[in-house]
Coordinates of C-alpha atoms in Angstrom, one line a residue:
M1 CA 14.0 99.6 33.0
E2 CA 15.5 100.8 29.7
N3 CA 17.5 103.4 31.6
E4 CA 18.7 100.9 34.2
E5 CA 20.0 98.6 31.4
R6 CA 21.8 101.5 29.8
I7 CA 23.6 102.3 33.1
L8 CA 24.6 98.7 33.6
E9 CA 25.9 98.4 30.1
R10 CA 28.0 101.6 30.5
E11 CA 29.5 100.3 33.7
R12 CA 30.4 96.9 32.1
L13 CA 32.2 98.8 29.3
Q14 CA 34.1 100.9 31.8
M15 CA 35.3 97.8 33.7
E16 CA 36.4 96.2 30.4
Q17 CA 38.4 99.2 29.4
I18 CA 40.0 99.5 32.8
R19 CA 41.1 95.8 32.5
E20 CA 42.6 96.5 29.2
L21 CA 45.1 98.7 30.9
D22 CA 46.4 95.6 32.8
F23 CA 48.3 94.2 29.8
E24 CA 50.9 92.6 32.1
E25 CA 50.5 90.3 35.1
L26 CA 49.6 92.6 38.1
Q27 CA 50.1 91.9 41.7
V28 CA 48.3 93.4 44.7
E29 CA 50.7 95.0 47.1
E30 CA 50.0 96.7 50.4
V31 CA 50.3 100.4 50.8
D32 CA 53.0 100.1 53.5
D33 CA 55.1 98.2 51.0
F34 CA 54.6 100.7 48.2
L35 CA 55.7 103.7 50.2
D36 CA 59.3 103.5 51.4
S37 CA 59.3 104.0 55.2
D38 CA 62.7 105.7 54.9
D39 CA 61.0 108.6 53.2
D40 CA 58.5 109.3 55.9
D41 CA 60.3 112.3 57.3
E42 CA 60.8 113.7 53.8
D43 CA 57.1 113.2 53.0
D44 CA 56.1 115.0 56.2
D45 CA 58.3 118.0 55.1
D46 CA 56.7 118.0 51.7
L47 CA 53.3 117.9 53.2
A48 CA 54.1 120.8 55.5
A49 CA 55.4 122.9 52.6
F50 CA 52.4 122.1 50.5
R51 CA 49.9 123.1 53.2
A52 CA 51.9 126.3 53.9
I53 CA 51.9 127.4 50.3
S54 CA 48.8 125.6 49.0
H55 CA 47.9 128.5 46.7
A56 CA 51.3 129.0 45.2
R57 CA 51.7 128.8 41.5
L58 CA 52.9 125.6 39.9
S59 CA 56.1 127.3 38.7
D60 CA 56.9 128.8 42.1
N61 CA 59.6 127.3 44.3
I62 CA 60.2 126.9 48.0
D63 CA 62.7 129.2 49.7
G64 CA 64.4 129.8 46.3
D65 CA 65.0 126.1 45.6
D66 CA 64.6 125.8 41.9
D67 CA 64.5 122.0 42.2
V68 CA 61.2 121.9 44.3
H69 CA 57.8 122.9 43.0
I70 CA 54.5 123.1 44.8
F71 CA 51.4 121.8 43.1
N72 CA 48.9 124.6 42.3
P73 CA 45.4 123.6 43.5
D74 CA 43.9 126.1 41.1
V75 CA 44.9 123.8 38.2
A76 CA 42.7 120.9 39.5
S77 CA 39.6 123.1 39.7
L78 CA 40.0 124.2 36.1
H79 CA 39.6 120.6 34.8
T80 CA 42.3 121.1 32.3
Y81 CA 42.2 117.4 31.3
L82 CA 39.1 118.2 29.3
G83 CA 41.2 120.3 27.0
E84 CA 40.3 123.8 25.6
V85 CA 36.6 124.7 26.0
E86 CA 34.5 127.6 24.7
E87 CA 31.9 129.6 26.5
T88 CA 28.2 128.7 25.9
P89 CA 26.5 131.5 23.9
N90 CA 23.0 131.1 25.3
R91 CA 22.8 131.1 29.1
S92 CA 19.7 130.7 31.1
A93 CA 18.7 133.0 34.0
F94 CA 17.4 131.8 37.3
V95 CA 13.7 131.0 37.2
D96 CA 11.2 131.8 39.9
G97 CA 10.5 129.2 42.6
G98 CA 7.5 127.1 41.8
T99 CA 8.2 127.1 38.0
V100 CA 7.7 123.8 36.3
L101 CA 10.2 122.9 33.6
K102 CA 10.6 120.0 31.2
I103 CA 14.3 119.3 30.7
P104 CA 16.6 116.4 29.8
L105 CA 17.8 114.5 32.9
F106 CA 21.2 113.1 33.6
Y107 CA 21.2 110.2 36.1
L108 CA 24.6 110.0 37.8
E109 CA 25.6 107.3 40.2
G110 CA 27.6 108.4 43.2
V111 CA 27.1 112.1 42.5
V112 CA 25.1 114.8 44.3
L113 CA 25.1 118.2 42.6
F114 CA 24.4 121.4 44.7
P115 CA 23.7 124.9 43.5
E116 CA 26.9 126.9 42.7
S117 CA 29.1 123.7 42.4
T118 CA 30.9 122.6 39.3
L119 CA 30.2 119.3 37.5
P120 CA 32.3 118.2 34.5
L121 CA 30.7 115.8 31.9
R122 CA 31.9 113.7 29.0
I123 CA 29.1 113.0 26.5
A124 CA 29.7 110.2 24.0
Q125 CA 26.5 108.2 23.8
S126 CA 24.3 109.1 20.8
S127 CA 21.2 109.6 22.9
F128 CA 22.9 112.0 25.3
L129 CA 24.5 113.8 22.5
A130 CA 21.1 114.5 21.1
A131 CA 20.1 115.9 24.6
I132 CA 23.1 118.3 24.6
H133 CA 22.2 119.5 21.1
R134 CA 18.7 120.1 22.2
V135 CA 19.5 122.0 25.4
L136 CA 22.0 124.2 23.6
N137 CA 19.3 125.4 21.2
Q138 CA 16.1 125.2 23.1
P139 CA 14.4 128.6 23.8
N140 CA 12.8 127.4 27.1
A141 CA 15.5 127.1 29.8
P142 CA 18.5 127.2 27.3
S143 CA 21.6 125.3 28.2
T144 CA 19.9 123.7 31.2
I145 CA 19.8 120.1 32.2
G146 CA 18.6 118.3 35.4
V147 CA 21.0 116.2 37.5
I148 CA 19.6 113.4 39.6
R149 CA 21.5 111.0 41.9
V150 CA 20.9 107.3 41.1
Y151 CA 21.9 104.7 43.7
R152 CA 21.7 100.9 44.2
E153 CA 19.5 99.0 46.7
G154 CA 20.4 95.4 46.2
N155 CA 20.1 94.6 42.5
Q156 CA 17.9 97.6 41.8
F157 CA 18.5 101.2 40.9
K158 CA 16.7 103.9 42.8
Y159 CA 16.3 107.5 41.8
A160 CA 16.4 110.5 44.1
T161 CA 13.3 112.8 44.0
V162 CA 15.3 116.0 44.7
G163 CA 17.9 117.1 42.2
T164 CA 19.6 120.3 40.9
T165 CA 19.4 122.0 37.5
A166 CA 22.8 122.5 35.9
E167 CA 23.7 125.2 33.4
I168 CA 26.2 124.3 30.6
R169 CA 28.8 127.0 31.0
Q170 CA 31.6 125.7 28.7
Y171 CA 31.8 122.9 26.2
R172 CA 34.1 121.4 23.6
R173 CA 33.1 119.4 20.6
L174 CA 35.7 116.7 19.8
S175 CA 36.6 115.3 16.5
D176 CA 34.7 112.0 17.1
G177 CA 31.5 114.0 17.7
S178 CA 31.5 113.7 21.5
F179 CA 31.3 116.6 23.9
N180 CA 33.4 117.7 26.9
V181 CA 31.1 119.9 29.1
I182 CA 31.6 121.9 32.2
T183 CA 28.3 122.7 34.0
R184 CA 27.4 124.6 37.2
G185 CA 24.6 123.8 39.6
Q186 CA 21.7 126.3 39.6
Q187 CA 18.6 125.5 41.5
R188 CA 17.1 122.6 43.4
F189 CA 14.0 120.9 42.0
L190 CA 11.5 118.2 42.9
L191 CA 11.2 115.5 40.2
K192 CA 7.4 115.2 39.4
R193 CA 7.6 112.6 36.6
R194 CA 10.1 111.2 34.1
W195 CA 10.1 109.6 30.7
T196 CA 12.3 108.7 27.7
D197 CA 12.3 111.1 24.8
V198 CA 11.7 109.9 21.2
E199 CA 15.4 110.5 20.6
G200 CA 16.3 108.1 23.4
F201 CA 17.4 110.3 26.3
P202 CA 15.6 110.7 29.6
C203 CA 13.5 113.7 30.3
G204 CA 11.6 114.9 33.4
E205 CA 9.1 117.4 34.6
V206 CA 10.6 119.3 37.5
H207 CA 9.3 121.7 40.0
I208 CA 11.8 124.4 41.0
V209 CA 12.1 124.7 44.8
E210 CA 11.3 128.1 46.2
E211 CA 14.1 128.7 48.7
D212 CA 13.7 130.4 52.0
V213 CA 15.1 133.8 52.5
P214 CA 17.7 133.7 55.3
L215 CA 16.3 135.5 58.4
R216 CA 17.8 136.4 61.7
T217 CA 14.5 135.2 63.4
P218 CA 12.8 132.4 61.4
R219 CA 9.1 132.8 61.3
D220 CA 8.6 129.1 62.0
A221 CA 10.5 129.4 65.3
F222 CA 8.6 132.4 66.7
G223 CA 5.2 132.7 65.3
K224 CA 3.4 136.0 65.7
L225 CA 5.0 137.4 68.9
V226 CA 5.2 141.1 69.8
P227 CA 7.8 143.1 71.7
I228 CA 7.0 144.4 75.2
S229 CA 6.4 147.9 74.0
N230 CA 3.5 146.7 71.8
L231 CA 2.0 144.8 74.8
R232 CA 1.8 148.1 76.7
A233 CA 0.5 150.1 73.7
P234 CA -3.2 151.2 73.5
S235 CA -5.6 148.6 72.4
H236 CA -6.2 150.2 69.0
S237 CA -2.5 149.8 68.0
S238 CA -1.7 147.1 65.4
T239 CA 0.2 144.0 66.3
M240 CA 3.4 143.5 64.4
P241 CA 5.2 140.1 64.1
L242 CA 8.5 139.8 65.9
S243 CA 10.1 138.5 62.7
A244 CA 9.4 141.7 60.9
S245 CA 11.2 143.8 63.6
F246 CA 14.4 141.7 63.0
R247 CA 14.4 142.0 59.2
D248 CA 17.8 143.6 59.1
T249 CA 20.6 144.6 61.5
D250 CA 19.5 148.3 61.9
E251 CA 16.0 147.4 63.0
M252 CA 17.4 144.7 65.3
S253 CA 19.7 147.3 66.9
V254 CA 16.7 149.7 67.4
A255 CA 14.6 147.0 69.0
N256 CA 17.4 146.2 71.4
S257 CA 18.3 149.8 72.3
E258 CA 18.2 151.0 75.9
E259 CA 15.4 153.5 75.2
S260 CA 13.0 151.1 73.5
F261 CA 13.5 148.5 76.2
E262 CA 13.6 150.6 79.4
S263 CA 10.9 153.0 78.4
A264 CA 8.4 150.1 78.3
L265 CA 9.2 149.2 82.0
S266 CA 7.2 150.4 85.0
P267 CA 9.1 151.8 88.0
S268 CA 8.8 148.5 89.8
E269 CA 10.0 146.6 86.7
K270 CA 13.0 149.0 86.4
R271 CA 14.0 148.3 90.0
L272 CA 13.8 144.5 89.4
H273 CA 15.8 144.9 86.1
Y274 CA 18.5 147.0 87.6
S275 CA 18.8 144.7 90.6
A276 CA 19.1 141.6 88.4
V277 CA 21.8 143.2 86.3
D278 CA 23.6 144.5 89.4
S279 CA 23.6 141.0 90.9
I280 CA 25.0 139.5 87.6
M281 CA 27.8 141.9 87.5
D282 CA 28.5 141.3 91.2
D283 CA 28.9 137.6 90.5
W284 CA 31.2 138.3 87.6
T285 CA 33.5 140.8 89.3
S286 CA 33.9 139.2 92.8
S287 CA 33.8 135.8 94.4
D288 CA 33.3 137.3 97.9
D289 CA 30.2 136.6 99.9
D290 CA 29.8 140.2 101.1
Q291 CA 26.7 142.1 99.9
V292 CA 27.2 145.0 97.4
V293 CA 26.3 148.4 98.7
S294 CA 22.6 148.8 98.0
T295 CA 21.5 151.0 95.0
S296 CA 17.9 151.0 96.0
N297 CA 17.8 154.8 96.4
I298 CA 18.9 155.3 92.8
Q299 CA 16.6 152.5 91.6
S300 CA 13.6 154.1 93.2
S301 CA 14.3 157.4 91.4
G302 CA 13.7 155.6 88.1
S303 CA 17.0 156.6 86.6
N304 CA 19.6 154.1 85.1
P305 CA 22.2 153.4 87.8
F306 CA 24.6 152.1 85.2
S307 CA 25.1 155.4 83.4
S308 CA 28.4 157.1 83.9
T309 CA 26.8 160.0 85.7
S310 CA 24.9 157.7 88.2
V311 CA 27.9 155.6 88.8
G312 CA 30.2 158.6 89.4
S313 CA 27.7 160.3 91.7
L314 CA 27.2 157.1 93.7
A315 CA 31.0 156.7 94.2
S316 CA 31.5 160.3 95.1
R317 CA 28.7 160.3 97.7
Q318 CA 30.3 157.2 99.3
D319 CA 33.7 158.9 99.4
E320 CA 32.2 162.0 101.1
Q321 CA 30.3 159.9 103.6
S322 CA 33.5 158.0 104.5
A323 CA 35.5 161.2 104.8
D324 CA 32.9 162.8 107.1
G325 CA 32.6 159.7 109.2
K326 CA 28.8 159.9 109.1
T327 CA 28.4 156.6 107.3
P328 CA 31.5 154.4 107.7
V329 CA 32.0 151.9 104.8
S330 CA 34.2 148.9 105.3
K331 CA 37.4 148.7 103.2
G332 CA 36.2 145.5 101.6
K333 CA 33.0 147.0 100.4
C334 CA 34.8 150.0 99.0
Q335 CA 37.0 147.7 97.0
K336 CA 34.1 145.8 95.7
Q337 CA 32.2 149.0 94.8
N338 CA 35.3 150.1 92.9
R339 CA 35.4 146.9 91.0
L340 CA 31.7 147.3 90.1
T341 CA 32.3 150.9 88.9
S342 CA 35.2 149.8 86.7
F343 CA 33.2 146.9 85.4
R344 CA 30.2 149.1 84.5
K345 CA 32.5 151.6 82.7
N346 CA 34.3 148.9 80.6
T347 CA 31.4 146.6 79.8
D348 CA 29.1 146.8 76.9
L349 CA 25.7 146.6 78.5
N350 CA 24.1 145.6 75.2
R351 CA 25.1 142.1 76.3
F352 CA 22.6 142.3 79.1
R353 CA 19.9 143.8 76.8
M354 CA 19.9 140.6 74.8
A355 CA 17.6 139.1 77.4
P356 CA 14.6 137.4 75.8
R357 CA 11.5 139.6 75.1
A358 CA 9.4 136.7 73.8
F359 CA 8.6 133.4 75.4
W360 CA 11.9 131.5 74.7
P361 CA 15.3 132.5 75.9
F362 CA 17.8 134.2 73.6
W363 CA 19.9 131.1 73.0
V364 CA 16.9 129.4 71.5
Y365 CA 16.6 132.1 68.9
R366 CA 20.2 131.8 68.0
M367 CA 19.6 128.1 67.1
Y368 CA 17.5 129.4 64.1
D369 CA 19.5 132.6 63.3
S370 CA 20.8 131.9 59.8
Y371 CA 23.5 134.5 60.0
Y372 CA 24.8 133.4 63.4
L373 CA 24.8 129.8 62.2
A374 CA 26.6 130.8 59.0
Q375 CA 29.4 132.5 60.9
R376 CA 29.7 129.5 63.2
A377 CA 29.9 127.0 60.3
A378 CA 32.4 129.2 58.5
D379 CA 34.6 129.4 61.6
M380 CA 34.4 125.6 62.1
W381 CA 35.3 125.1 58.4
K382 CA 38.3 127.3 58.7
Q383 CA 39.5 125.4 61.8
I384 CA 38.9 121.9 60.4
V385 CA 39.4 122.2 56.7
G386 CA 41.1 125.6 56.2
V387 CA 40.4 126.2 52.5
P388 CA 38.7 127.6 50.6
N389 CA 38.1 130.7 52.6
M390 CA 34.5 131.5 53.1
E391 CA 34.7 135.1 54.3
A392 CA 33.3 136.4 51.0
I393 CA 30.0 134.5 51.5
V394 CA 29.6 134.3 55.2
N395 CA 27.0 137.1 55.0
K396 CA 25.0 135.0 52.5
P397 CA 23.9 132.0 54.6
D398 CA 21.9 130.3 51.8
I399 CA 24.9 130.3 49.4
L400 CA 27.3 129.3 52.2
S401 CA 25.1 126.4 53.3
F402 CA 25.1 124.9 49.7
F403 CA 28.8 125.6 49.4
I404 CA 29.6 123.6 52.6
A405 CA 27.2 120.8 51.6
S406 CA 29.0 120.5 48.2
K407 CA 32.5 120.3 49.7
I408 CA 32.1 118.6 53.0
P409 CA 34.0 115.2 52.8
V410 CA 31.1 112.9 53.8
S411 CA 29.3 110.0 52.0
E412 CA 27.0 110.6 49.1
S413 CA 23.9 109.6 51.0
I414 CA 24.6 112.2 53.7
R415 CA 25.1 114.8 51.0
Q416 CA 21.8 113.8 49.4
E417 CA 20.2 114.3 52.8
L418 CA 21.7 117.8 52.9
L419 CA 20.3 118.6 49.4
E420 CA 16.8 117.6 50.5
I421 CA 16.7 119.7 53.6
D422 CA 14.4 122.7 53.2
G423 CA 15.4 125.8 55.2
V424 CA 18.8 127.5 55.5
S425 CA 19.0 127.3 59.3
Y426 CA 18.2 123.6 59.3
R427 CA 20.8 122.8 56.7
L428 CA 23.4 124.8 58.5
Q429 CA 22.6 123.1 61.8
R430 CA 23.1 119.7 60.2
E431 CA 26.4 120.8 58.6
I432 CA 27.7 122.1 62.0
E433 CA 26.8 118.7 63.5
L434 CA 28.7 116.9 60.7
L435 CA 31.7 119.1 61.1
E436 CA 31.8 118.4 64.8
S437 CA 31.4 114.6 64.5
F438 CA 33.5 114.0 61.3
D439 CA 36.6 112.1 62.4
R440 CA 37.1 108.9 60.5
V441 CA 36.5 107.7 56.9
R442 CA 35.4 104.0 56.7
C443 CA 34.9 101.6 53.8
K444 CA 31.2 101.4 53.0
H445 CA 31.3 97.6 52.6
C446 CA 33.5 96.4 55.4
Q447 CA 33.5 99.4 57.8
R448 CA 37.3 99.4 57.9
V449 CA 38.8 102.8 58.9
I450 CA 40.9 103.9 55.9
A451 CA 41.6 107.6 56.8
R452 CA 41.1 110.2 59.5
R453 CA 40.2 113.8 59.4
S454 CA 43.7 114.8 60.3
D455 CA 44.9 113.0 57.1
M456 CA 42.9 115.3 54.8
L457 CA 44.8 117.1 52.1
V458 CA 43.1 119.8 49.9
M459 CA 44.4 119.4 46.4
S460 CA 41.9 121.6 44.7
S461 CA 41.0 125.3 45.3
D462 CA 37.4 124.2 45.2
G463 CA 37.8 122.3 48.5
P464 CA 38.5 118.8 49.9
L465 CA 35.8 117.1 47.8
G466 CA 35.2 117.6 44.1
A467 CA 33.7 115.9 41.0
Y468 CA 35.9 114.6 38.1
V469 CA 35.0 112.7 34.9
N470 CA 37.0 109.9 33.3
P471 CA 37.5 109.3 29.5
H472 CA 34.5 106.9 29.5
G473 CA 32.0 109.5 30.9
Y474 CA 31.8 108.2 34.4
V475 CA 31.8 110.9 37.1
H476 CA 33.5 110.4 40.4
E477 CA 33.3 112.6 43.5
I478 CA 36.5 112.2 45.4
M479 CA 38.0 113.4 48.7
T480 CA 41.8 113.6 49.0
F481 CA 44.1 112.5 51.8
Y482 CA 47.9 112.5 52.2
K483 CA 47.8 109.2 54.1
A484 CA 45.5 106.2 54.1
N485 CA 45.3 102.8 55.9
D486 CA 44.5 99.3 54.8
I487 CA 44.4 100.1 51.1
A488 CA 46.1 98.0 48.4
I489 CA 47.2 99.4 45.0
R490 CA 46.6 97.4 41.9
G491 CA 48.3 97.8 38.5
R492 CA 50.8 100.2 37.1
A493 CA 50.8 104.0 37.3
V494 CA 49.1 105.7 34.4
K495 CA 50.0 109.2 33.3
E496 CA 47.2 109.7 30.7
D497 CA 44.0 111.4 31.5
S498 CA 45.1 112.4 35.0
W499 CA 42.8 114.8 36.9
F500 CA 45.9 116.3 38.6
P501 CA 48.5 117.5 36.1
G502 CA 51.9 116.1 36.9
Y503 CA 50.6 113.1 38.7
A504 CA 50.0 109.5 37.6
W505 CA 47.1 107.4 38.9
T506 CA 47.0 103.8 40.2
I507 CA 43.8 101.9 41.2
A508 CA 43.4 101.5 44.9
N509 CA 41.3 98.8 46.5
C510 CA 40.2 98.1 50.1
A511 CA 42.7 95.6 51.4
T512 CA 39.9 93.8 53.4
C513 CA 37.0 93.6 51.0
E514 CA 38.8 94.4 47.7
T515 CA 36.3 97.1 46.7
Q516 CA 37.7 99.8 44.6
L517 CA 38.0 102.8 46.9
G518 CA 39.7 105.2 44.6
W519 CA 43.3 105.9 43.4
L520 CA 46.8 106.7 44.5
F521 CA 48.3 109.7 42.7
T522 CA 52.1 109.9 42.5
A523 CA 54.2 112.7 41.2
T524 CA 55.9 112.0 37.9
S525 CA 58.7 114.3 38.8
K526 CA 60.7 114.4 42.0
K527 CA 60.5 118.2 41.9
L528 CA 56.7 118.2 42.4
K529 CA 55.3 118.2 45.9
P530 CA 53.5 116.6 47.5
S531 CA 55.0 113.5 46.1
S532 CA 51.8 111.4 46.5
F533 CA 48.3 111.5 47.8
W534 CA 45.1 109.4 47.9
A535 CA 41.7 110.0 46.2
V536 CA 38.8 108.2 47.9
R537 CA 35.4 107.9 46.1
S538 CA 32.6 109.4 48.3
S539 CA 30.3 106.7 46.9
Q540 CA 32.4 104.1 48.7
V541 CA 32.5 105.8 52.1
A542 CA 30.3 104.7 55.0
D543 CA 27.8 107.1 56.6
D544 CA 29.3 106.5 60.0
M545 CA 32.3 108.9 60.2
R546 CA 32.8 109.1 63.9

């Protein structure tokens, strides 16, 4: 209850300080009135230039035009508004899963912290200043705090049970005794219990989550299954789990090799296998209804009819028979056989060797293949969002899953859901589903559509969603758009304490329900492009984004 009162008091002070900015009579005007319609074509050109050179330096110009400058997204990710910061001397290493820690807790409304993501903080309250002093000097888990999302249900505050440890990477002590801090998410934890320390700041006992190791074949999906070769082995041979045989790419290739597969087949099974593959290739290479020349003679010999030697000898025998006139072959069948021969020579037969060797078909295994899902999610991200590029971490599915979860522009409750998912494959599956369905951004309170996916504009090299802190210590996670609908701006543009250097911010409310959705950022110089963009708070976005 004491913590809840503290949060309410902080919010009241923030609202009072925001109102102090409105020292003149302010009127609410619609977005369409604020942006001159005559400048639409020019704004579109600015947007195209920004997207084309999104990673250009702030001092660079477009096509040699010294009067036009592109905003550098790297600047926003550095949080330069916090001023100069110094590196933390004592840094904590990752702890083993299952470890129990007692650390100070920071309850943040509207914020979900993930491992590897950046979180800026401004610490001014005496109790939290005491927490920072303690963590910078404590021997156990030095420079480490716990971050928990707090949210409202009616008139009550609720606390999430899954959070993330954050390591203080950089800090700056200000003249008034307050701290500017830049932290980075480390490891997920389960909150076991919480209390208020004697110095007044909240503490908690947390259980570090032991993360799954990404596997190509999750144990939960298969159980203890064995390859065909083991089924035919003598009874005294040991049984090896299928998951062990897929531990890395090399072992997977050996398991799928021609020798390991075909050597386990009996002559009758080989004939059935070759016949099935032959019929598949026939369907792919021809739409005719004629039967392919039978390969039963070769199949009965037990050799592979799809090797270059077998295919060549088969074709030569048919040519000889046609020339002698002993076995006439129709012209259509010869053409079909030639197509099959060409297909077999130019096709990687490993595709056909991916047939399931356990109970479920191959596509079911792919649903739980972390590396396959990571590549699919990275490809979708590149197509839908574009930046940042994920090629460097696509072979690290666990890191990539947290990275997407921390940057995907969805509501805070959905991101909390992603944080609580155990298992890399399951988290990636959910992220792929969200990327496929994400289309519209709605106001959380009135369900009004305020933006679309196509309106998204990445203003930070960290991605389309990021966390920023205002002078009063309140952290906002925002997603940025170049265009928005049904939003009214309130008040005058303010240059001070802007998260994006070169831009002034103006409060933006929902035109329907008047909830503060975020801010409009406008360039203070006509040389800076894009000339304006919108920042929408993820805490005010509805879960339904279809």
